[in-house]
Amino acid sequence: MKVEIGVKALGANERQAEANRRRLREAGWVAVNLLSSPGSGKTSLIEAALPRLEAVCAVAVVEGDVETARDAERVAAAGGRAVQIETRGACHLDARMVARALDELELGRPASGWGLLLVENVGNLVCPAEYLLGEELRVVLLSTPEGDDKVAKYPEVFRTADAVVLNKMDLAPYLDFRVERVGRDLAAVRPGVPVFPLSARSGEGVEAWLEWLVRNARERLELRKSAGA
Ligand SMILES: Nc1nc2c(ncn2[C@@H]2O[C@H](COP(=O)(O)OP(=O)(O)OP(=O)(O)O)[C@@H](O)[C@H]2O)c(=O)[nH]1
Ligand SMILES: [Mg+2]
């Protein structure tokens, strides 16, 4: 019985996620789900990316946290447009929460032709993996202080990643984080996934990730347009 209820809830979430995706696509927006443990640097990466992205397309941000609007405030202070979802205990965002955030954002068709919606999930390497939000792309972050064994220990979230960011590379000289070990573990759970070592703090490596993000987001949008989906 428990299992059935769980399957039903996930089914309802998938339908809402598909509705979110359609709604976004019709307005010319592509959503990117950013997932990681608490403190890996999701908000820092958004802050670093904002000025560069805004030169290319429209950008809006949905912030997910258990409590506080601090991340949305950080994004707003960096000049971004952001809404905060407080899950009040839930360890992940779901598609309904994102639908409400979309109501609040009232995203219209951007003057630049298209827009990127960056969705920062609740910091957690397990629960968010199962819940589609309406995203076209998933980016999973892992930061050097967390250790290089996390892909092997928490494979599920990495199995769904379109790209993996290795953040806080500026700290790597002080830690025993082996990029090769992460690469080996990723080859087992998500062969071929692109990996971007970078530092949101220094900015080193951020450009390469942004180039990938913009190219892939545009491709997804074009693909769906031509498929009429
Ligand atoms: N040295 C270093 N510190 C970083 C880097 N990126 C983020 N930090 C620091 O790591 C801490 C957490 O960063 P956040 O961006 O808040 O992390 P987050 O993933 O958004 O955290 P939650 O929203 O709580 O899940 C902050 O003190 C950042 O300044 C980096 O590239 N290098
Ligand atoms: Mg954050």
mmCIF file of C-alpha atoms and ligand atoms in Angstrom:
data_model
loop_
_atom_site.group_PDB
_atom_site.id
_atom_site.type_symbol
_atom_site.label_atom_id
_atom_site.label_comp_id
_atom_site.label_asym_id
_atom_site.label_seq_id
_atom_site.Cartn_x
_atom_site.Cartn_y
_atom_site.Cartn_z
ATOM 1 C CA MET A 1 0.000 0.000 0.000
ATOM 2 C CA LYS A 2 2.769 2.363 0.991
ATOM 3 C CA VAL A 3 4.562 1.667 -2.280
ATOM 4 C CA GLU A 4 1.406 2.325 -4.326
ATOM 5 C CA ILE A 5 0.868 5.687 -2.659
ATOM 6 C CA GLY A 6 4.502 6.572 -3.349
ATOM 7 C CA VAL A 7 4.162 5.629 -7.031
ATOM 8 C CA LYS A 8 0.944 7.685 -7.339
ATOM 9 C CA ALA A 9 2.595 10.751 -5.768
ATOM 10 C CA LEU A 10 5.554 10.498 -8.132
ATOM 11 C CA GLY A 11 3.181 10.062 -11.102
ATOM 12 C CA ALA A 12 1.310 13.234 -10.151
ATOM 13 C CA ASN A 13 4.618 15.047 -9.770
ATOM 14 C CA GLU A 14 5.740 13.946 -13.241
ATOM 15 C CA ARG A 15 2.516 15.243 -14.793
ATOM 16 C CA GLN A 16 2.949 18.611 -13.064
ATOM 17 C CA ALA A 17 6.609 18.693 -14.145
ATOM 18 C CA GLU A 18 5.565 18.147 -17.766
ATOM 19 C CA ALA A 19 3.000 20.959 -17.434
ATOM 20 C CA ASN A 20 5.736 23.248 -16.057
ATOM 21 C CA ARG A 21 8.032 22.335 -18.949
ATOM 22 C CA ARG A 22 5.340 23.089 -21.541
ATOM 23 C CA ARG A 23 4.442 26.369 -19.869
ATOM 24 C CA LEU A 24 8.081 27.426 -19.835
ATOM 25 C CA ARG A 25 8.721 26.314 -23.414
ATOM 26 C CA GLU A 26 5.689 28.219 -24.710
ATOM 27 C CA ALA A 27 7.114 31.378 -23.134
ATOM 28 C CA GLY A 28 10.629 30.666 -24.493
ATOM 29 C CA TRP A 29 12.217 29.580 -21.204
ATOM 30 C CA VAL A 30 14.446 26.612 -20.330
ATOM 31 C CA ALA A 31 14.728 25.429 -16.717
ATOM 32 C CA VAL A 32 17.920 24.053 -15.196
ATOM 33 C CA ASN A 33 17.769 22.080 -11.944
ATOM 34 C CA LEU A 34 20.868 22.656 -9.756
ATOM 35 C CA LEU A 35 21.422 19.895 -7.206
ATOM 36 C CA SER A 36 24.042 19.300 -4.508
ATOM 37 C CA SER A 37 24.691 18.840 -0.800
ATOM 38 C CA PRO A 38 24.142 21.903 1.397
ATOM 39 C CA GLY A 39 26.975 24.376 0.990
ATOM 40 C CA SER A 40 28.565 23.040 -2.229
ATOM 41 C CA GLY A 41 28.249 26.485 -3.775
ATOM 42 C CA LYS A 42 25.013 26.494 -5.805
ATOM 43 C CA THR A 43 24.114 30.074 -4.896
ATOM 44 C CA SER A 44 27.736 31.183 -5.306
ATOM 45 C CA LEU A 45 27.790 29.720 -8.809
ATOM 46 C CA ILE A 46 24.523 31.475 -9.680
ATOM 47 C CA GLU A 47 25.989 34.761 -8.398
ATOM 48 C CA ALA A 48 29.115 34.228 -10.514
ATOM 49 C CA ALA A 49 27.080 33.251 -13.583
ATOM 50 C CA LEU A 50 24.465 36.022 -13.502
ATOM 51 C CA PRO A 51 26.324 38.902 -15.180
ATOM 52 C CA ARG A 52 27.721 36.626 -17.900
ATOM 53 C CA LEU A 53 24.378 34.935 -18.599
ATOM 54 C CA GLU A 54 22.432 38.178 -18.656
ATOM 55 C CA ALA A 55 24.597 39.288 -21.583
ATOM 56 C CA VAL A 56 23.235 36.331 -23.587
ATOM 57 C CA CYS A 57 19.630 35.746 -22.497
ATOM 58 C CA ALA A 58 16.991 36.586 -19.896
ATOM 59 C CA VAL A 59 17.610 34.979 -16.498
ATOM 60 C CA ALA A 60 15.349 34.236 -13.537
ATOM 61 C CA VAL A 61 16.076 32.202 -10.413
ATOM 62 C CA VAL A 62 13.960 29.980 -8.170
ATOM 63 C CA GLU A 63 15.597 29.335 -4.807
ATOM 64 C CA GLY A 64 14.683 26.302 -2.712
ATOM 65 C CA ASP A 65 15.522 26.047 0.973
ATOM 66 C CA VAL A 66 13.917 24.474 4.006
ATOM 67 C CA GLU A 67 13.760 27.892 5.656
ATOM 68 C CA THR A 68 14.780 31.519 5.080
ATOM 69 C CA ALA A 69 14.839 33.697 1.969
ATOM 70 C CA ARG A 70 18.565 34.314 2.290
ATOM 71 C CA ASP A 71 19.528 32.794 -1.059
ATOM 72 C CA ALA A 72 16.874 34.776 -2.969
ATOM 73 C CA GLU A 73 18.141 37.888 -1.185
ATOM 74 C CA ARG A 74 21.706 37.080 -2.285
ATOM 75 C CA VAL A 75 20.594 36.660 -5.900
ATOM 76 C CA ALA A 76 18.604 39.915 -5.755
ATOM 77 C CA ALA A 77 21.642 41.698 -4.285
ATOM 78 C CA ALA A 78 23.642 40.417 -7.278
ATOM 79 C CA GLY A 79 21.045 42.066 -9.552
ATOM 80 C CA GLY A 80 19.051 38.917 -10.353
ATOM 81 C CA ARG A 81 15.327 38.263 -10.417
ATOM 82 C CA ALA A 82 14.538 35.597 -7.824
ATOM 83 C CA VAL A 83 11.710 34.009 -5.878
ATOM 84 C CA GLN A 84 12.232 31.909 -2.780
ATOM 85 C CA ILE A 85 10.461 28.649 -1.991
ATOM 86 C CA GLU A 86 10.604 27.666 1.681
ATOM 87 C CA THR A 87 9.744 23.968 1.903
ATOM 88 C CA ARG A 88 9.205 24.078 5.707
ATOM 89 C CA GLY A 89 10.771 20.708 6.335
ATOM 90 C CA ALA A 90 10.636 18.984 2.945
ATOM 91 C CA CYS A 91 14.075 17.838 1.776
ATOM 92 C CA HIS A 92 13.481 18.576 -1.931
ATOM 93 C CA LEU A 93 11.523 20.796 -4.297
ATOM 94 C CA ASP A 94 8.592 19.311 -6.200
ATOM 95 C CA ALA A 95 6.861 20.339 -9.412
ATOM 96 C CA ARG A 96 3.881 21.928 -7.626
ATOM 97 C CA MET A 97 6.149 24.222 -5.633
ATOM 98 C CA VAL A 98 7.862 25.268 -8.856
ATOM 99 C CA ALA A 99 4.466 25.891 -10.514
ATOM 100 C CA ARG A 100 3.625 28.327 -7.707
ATOM 101 C CA ALA A 101 6.997 30.033 -8.151
ATOM 102 C CA LEU A 102 6.219 30.374 -11.874
ATOM 103 C CA ASP A 103 2.904 32.080 -11.015
ATOM 104 C CA GLU A 104 4.863 34.541 -8.912
ATOM 105 C CA LEU A 105 7.539 35.161 -11.543
ATOM 106 C CA GLU A 106 5.019 35.758 -14.383
ATOM 107 C CA LEU A 107 7.649 34.975 -17.012
ATOM 108 C CA GLY A 108 6.779 36.548 -20.344
ATOM 109 C CA ARG A 109 8.536 36.023 -23.676
ATOM 110 C CA PRO A 110 11.973 37.619 -23.210
ATOM 111 C CA ALA A 111 13.071 40.450 -25.507
ATOM 112 C CA SER A 112 16.297 38.497 -26.078
ATOM 113 C CA GLY A 113 14.219 35.642 -27.561
ATOM 114 C CA TRP A 114 14.796 33.115 -24.806
ATOM 115 C CA GLY A 115 15.444 32.796 -21.109
ATOM 116 C CA LEU A 116 17.114 30.539 -18.573
ATOM 117 C CA LEU A 117 15.343 29.667 -15.333
ATOM 118 C CA LEU A 118 17.918 28.527 -12.776
ATOM 119 C CA VAL A 119 16.258 26.411 -10.088
ATOM 120 C CA GLU A 120 18.416 25.884 -6.998
ATOM 121 C CA ASN A 121 17.120 22.778 -5.247
ATOM 122 C CA VAL A 122 17.206 22.187 -1.497
ATOM 123 C CA GLY A 123 20.736 21.154 -0.446
ATOM 124 C CA ASN A 124 20.529 17.358 -0.350
ATOM 125 C CA LEU A 125 22.253 14.661 -2.371
ATOM 126 C CA VAL A 126 19.463 12.051 -2.051
ATOM 127 C CA CYS A 127 15.808 13.231 -2.031
ATOM 128 C CA PRO A 128 15.788 15.769 -4.916
ATOM 129 C CA ALA A 129 17.014 13.173 -7.431
ATOM 130 C CA GLU A 130 13.584 11.539 -7.790
ATOM 131 C CA TYR A 131 11.549 14.686 -8.338
ATOM 132 C CA LEU A 132 11.310 16.190 -11.808
ATOM 133 C CA LEU A 133 10.472 19.899 -11.717
ATOM 134 C CA GLY A 134 10.013 20.661 -15.415
ATOM 135 C CA GLU A 135 13.706 21.092 -16.109
ATOM 136 C CA GLU A 136 15.416 20.454 -19.446
ATOM 137 C CA LEU A 137 18.826 20.044 -17.827
ATOM 138 C CA ARG A 138 20.173 18.813 -14.514
ATOM 139 C CA VAL A 139 23.489 20.016 -13.149
ATOM 140 C CA VAL A 140 24.891 18.297 -10.055
ATOM 141 C CA LEU A 141 27.569 20.067 -8.016
ATOM 142 C CA LEU A 142 30.166 18.421 -5.821
ATOM 143 C CA SER A 143 32.679 20.555 -3.937
ATOM 144 C CA THR A 144 36.199 19.526 -2.961
ATOM 145 C CA PRO A 145 35.747 19.670 0.875
ATOM 146 C CA GLU A 146 32.969 17.073 0.620
ATOM 147 C CA GLY A 147 35.439 14.416 -0.504
ATOM 148 C CA ASP A 148 36.038 12.580 -3.759
ATOM 149 C CA ASP A 149 33.993 9.500 -2.786
ATOM 150 C CA LYS A 150 30.514 11.052 -3.069
ATOM 151 C CA VAL A 151 29.677 9.801 -6.559
ATOM 152 C CA ALA A 152 30.214 6.222 -5.403
ATOM 153 C CA LYS A 153 28.275 6.770 -2.160
ATOM 154 C CA TYR A 154 25.343 8.738 -3.594
ATOM 155 C CA PRO A 155 25.125 7.470 -7.192
ATOM 156 C CA GLU A 156 21.430 8.139 -7.866
ATOM 157 C CA VAL A 157 21.619 11.905 -8.225
ATOM 158 C CA PHE A 158 24.698 11.637 -10.461
ATOM 159 C CA ARG A 159 22.910 9.045 -12.623
ATOM 160 C CA THR A 160 20.453 11.772 -13.674
ATOM 161 C CA ALA A 161 23.047 14.515 -14.286
ATOM 162 C CA ASP A 162 23.508 16.208 -17.672
ATOM 163 C CA ALA A 163 26.679 17.829 -16.307
ATOM 164 C CA VAL A 164 28.724 17.636 -13.110
ATOM 165 C CA VAL A 165 30.408 20.704 -11.623
ATOM 166 C CA LEU A 166 33.374 20.195 -9.283
ATOM 167 C CA ASN A 167 33.356 23.403 -7.248
ATOM 168 C CA LYS A 168 35.891 24.952 -4.831
ATOM 169 C CA MET A 169 38.845 23.801 -6.910
ATOM 170 C CA ASP A 170 40.764 26.726 -5.315
ATOM 171 C CA LEU A 171 40.768 24.608 -2.111
ATOM 172 C CA ALA A 172 42.015 21.421 -3.824
ATOM 173 C CA PRO A 173 45.710 22.024 -2.919
ATOM 174 C CA TYR A 174 44.756 21.816 0.785
ATOM 175 C CA LEU A 175 42.631 18.674 0.470
ATOM 176 C CA ASP A 176 43.166 15.165 -0.846
ATOM 177 C CA PHE A 177 40.434 15.470 -3.490
ATOM 178 C CA ARG A 178 41.317 13.415 -6.579
ATOM 179 C CA VAL A 179 39.487 14.545 -9.706
ATOM 180 C CA GLU A 180 40.503 11.279 -11.436
ATOM 181 C CA ARG A 181 38.704 9.261 -8.754
ATOM 182 C CA VAL A 182 35.496 11.219 -9.332
ATOM 183 C CA GLY A 183 35.937 10.665 -13.075
ATOM 184 C CA ARG A 184 36.326 6.911 -12.567
ATOM 185 C CA ASP A 185 33.194 6.696 -10.391
ATOM 186 C CA LEU A 186 31.210 8.817 -12.862
ATOM 187 C CA ALA A 187 32.264 6.512 -15.707
ATOM 188 C CA ALA A 188 30.492 3.709 -13.831
ATOM 189 C CA VAL A 189 27.231 5.538 -13.040
ATOM 190 C CA ARG A 190 26.927 8.131 -15.844
ATOM 191 C CA PRO A 191 29.380 7.362 -18.649
ATOM 192 C CA GLY A 192 30.312 10.345 -20.818
ATOM 193 C CA VAL A 193 28.792 13.041 -18.580
ATOM 194 C CA PRO A 194 30.718 16.314 -18.986
ATOM 195 C CA VAL A 195 32.653 17.384 -15.872
ATOM 196 C CA PHE A 196 33.559 21.017 -15.116
ATOM 197 C CA PRO A 197 36.171 21.637 -12.398
ATOM 198 C CA LEU A 198 35.851 25.298 -11.378
ATOM 199 C CA SER A 199 35.891 27.825 -8.583
ATOM 200 C CA ALA A 200 32.798 29.962 -8.105
ATOM 201 C CA ARG A 201 34.969 32.117 -5.849
ATOM 202 C CA SER A 202 37.853 32.890 -8.231
ATOM 203 C CA GLY A 203 35.781 32.442 -11.393
ATOM 204 C CA GLU A 204 38.313 30.048 -12.859
ATOM 205 C CA GLY A 205 36.577 27.444 -15.039
ATOM 206 C CA VAL A 206 33.152 29.119 -14.830
ATOM 207 C CA GLU A 207 33.274 30.250 -18.471
ATOM 208 C CA ALA A 208 33.622 26.680 -19.806
ATOM 209 C CA TRP A 209 30.581 25.563 -17.813
ATOM 210 C CA LEU A 210 28.548 28.554 -18.983
ATOM 211 C CA GLU A 211 29.453 27.857 -22.582
ATOM 212 C CA TRP A 212 28.136 24.286 -22.142
ATOM 213 C CA LEU A 213 25.009 25.525 -20.325
ATOM 214 C CA VAL A 214 24.018 28.098 -22.933
ATOM 215 C CA ARG A 215 24.688 25.749 -25.871
ATOM 216 C CA ASN A 216 22.729 22.874 -24.347
ATOM 217 C CA ALA A 217 19.830 25.013 -23.123
ATOM 218 C CA ARG A 218 19.406 26.481 -26.625
ATOM 219 C CA GLU A 219 19.590 23.037 -28.191
ATOM 220 C CA ARG A 220 16.856 21.717 -25.879
ATOM 221 C CA LEU A 221 14.622 24.660 -26.692
ATOM 222 C CA GLU A 222 15.126 24.223 -30.471
ATOM 223 C CA LEU A 223 14.622 20.457 -30.211
ATOM 224 C CA ARG A 224 11.290 20.859 -28.447
ATOM 225 C CA LYS A 225 10.195 23.555 -30.881
ATOM 226 C CA SER A 226 10.881 21.347 -33.875
ATOM 227 C CA ALA A 227 9.242 18.357 -32.170
ATOM 228 C CA GLY A 228 6.252 20.549 -31.270
ATOM 229 C CA ALA A 229 6.451 19.128 -27.745
HETATM 230 N N1 LIG B 1 36.811 28.609 -1.319
HETATM 231 C C1 LIG B 1 35.636 28.583 -1.953
HETATM 232 N N2 LIG B 1 34.507 28.775 -1.270
HETATM 233 C C2 LIG B 1 33.343 28.729 -1.941
HETATM 234 C C3 LIG B 1 33.277 28.512 -3.341
HETATM 235 N N3 LIG B 1 31.956 28.497 -3.709
HETATM 236 C C4 LIG B 1 31.251 28.726 -2.596
HETATM 237 N N4 LIG B 1 32.075 28.859 -1.528
HETATM 238 C C5 LIG B 1 31.679 29.114 -0.124
HETATM 239 O O1 LIG B 1 30.948 27.975 0.335
HETATM 240 C C6 LIG B 1 29.925 28.384 1.237
HETATM 241 C C7 LIG B 1 28.565 27.843 0.768
HETATM 242 O O2 LIG B 1 28.269 28.425 -0.493
HETATM 243 P P1 LIG B 1 26.769 28.586 -1.019
HETATM 244 O O3 LIG B 1 26.860 29.179 -2.386
HETATM 245 O O4 LIG B 1 25.934 29.269 -0.013
HETATM 246 O O5 LIG B 1 26.344 27.053 -1.102
HETATM 247 P P2 LIG B 1 24.903 26.452 -1.484
HETATM 248 O O6 LIG B 1 25.147 25.193 -2.227
HETATM 249 O O7 LIG B 1 24.088 27.468 -2.165
HETATM 250 O O8 LIG B 1 24.308 26.137 -0.044
HETATM 251 P P3 LIG B 1 22.776 25.779 0.356
HETATM 252 O O9 LIG B 1 21.887 26.709 -0.366
HETATM 253 O O10 LIG B 1 22.738 25.949 1.823
HETATM 254 O O11 LIG B 1 22.569 24.340 -0.056
HETATM 255 C C8 LIG B 1 29.987 29.909 1.282
HETATM 256 O O12 LIG B 1 30.717 30.304 2.413
HETATM 257 C C9 LIG B 1 30.707 30.269 0.002
HETATM 258 O O13 LIG B 1 31.408 31.488 0.090
HETATM 259 C C10 LIG B 1 34.501 28.317 -4.051
HETATM 260 O O14 LIG B 1 34.554 28.115 -5.271
HETATM 261 N N5 LIG B 1 35.642 28.360 -3.302
HETATM 262 MG MG MG B 2 22.188 28.139 -1.717
#
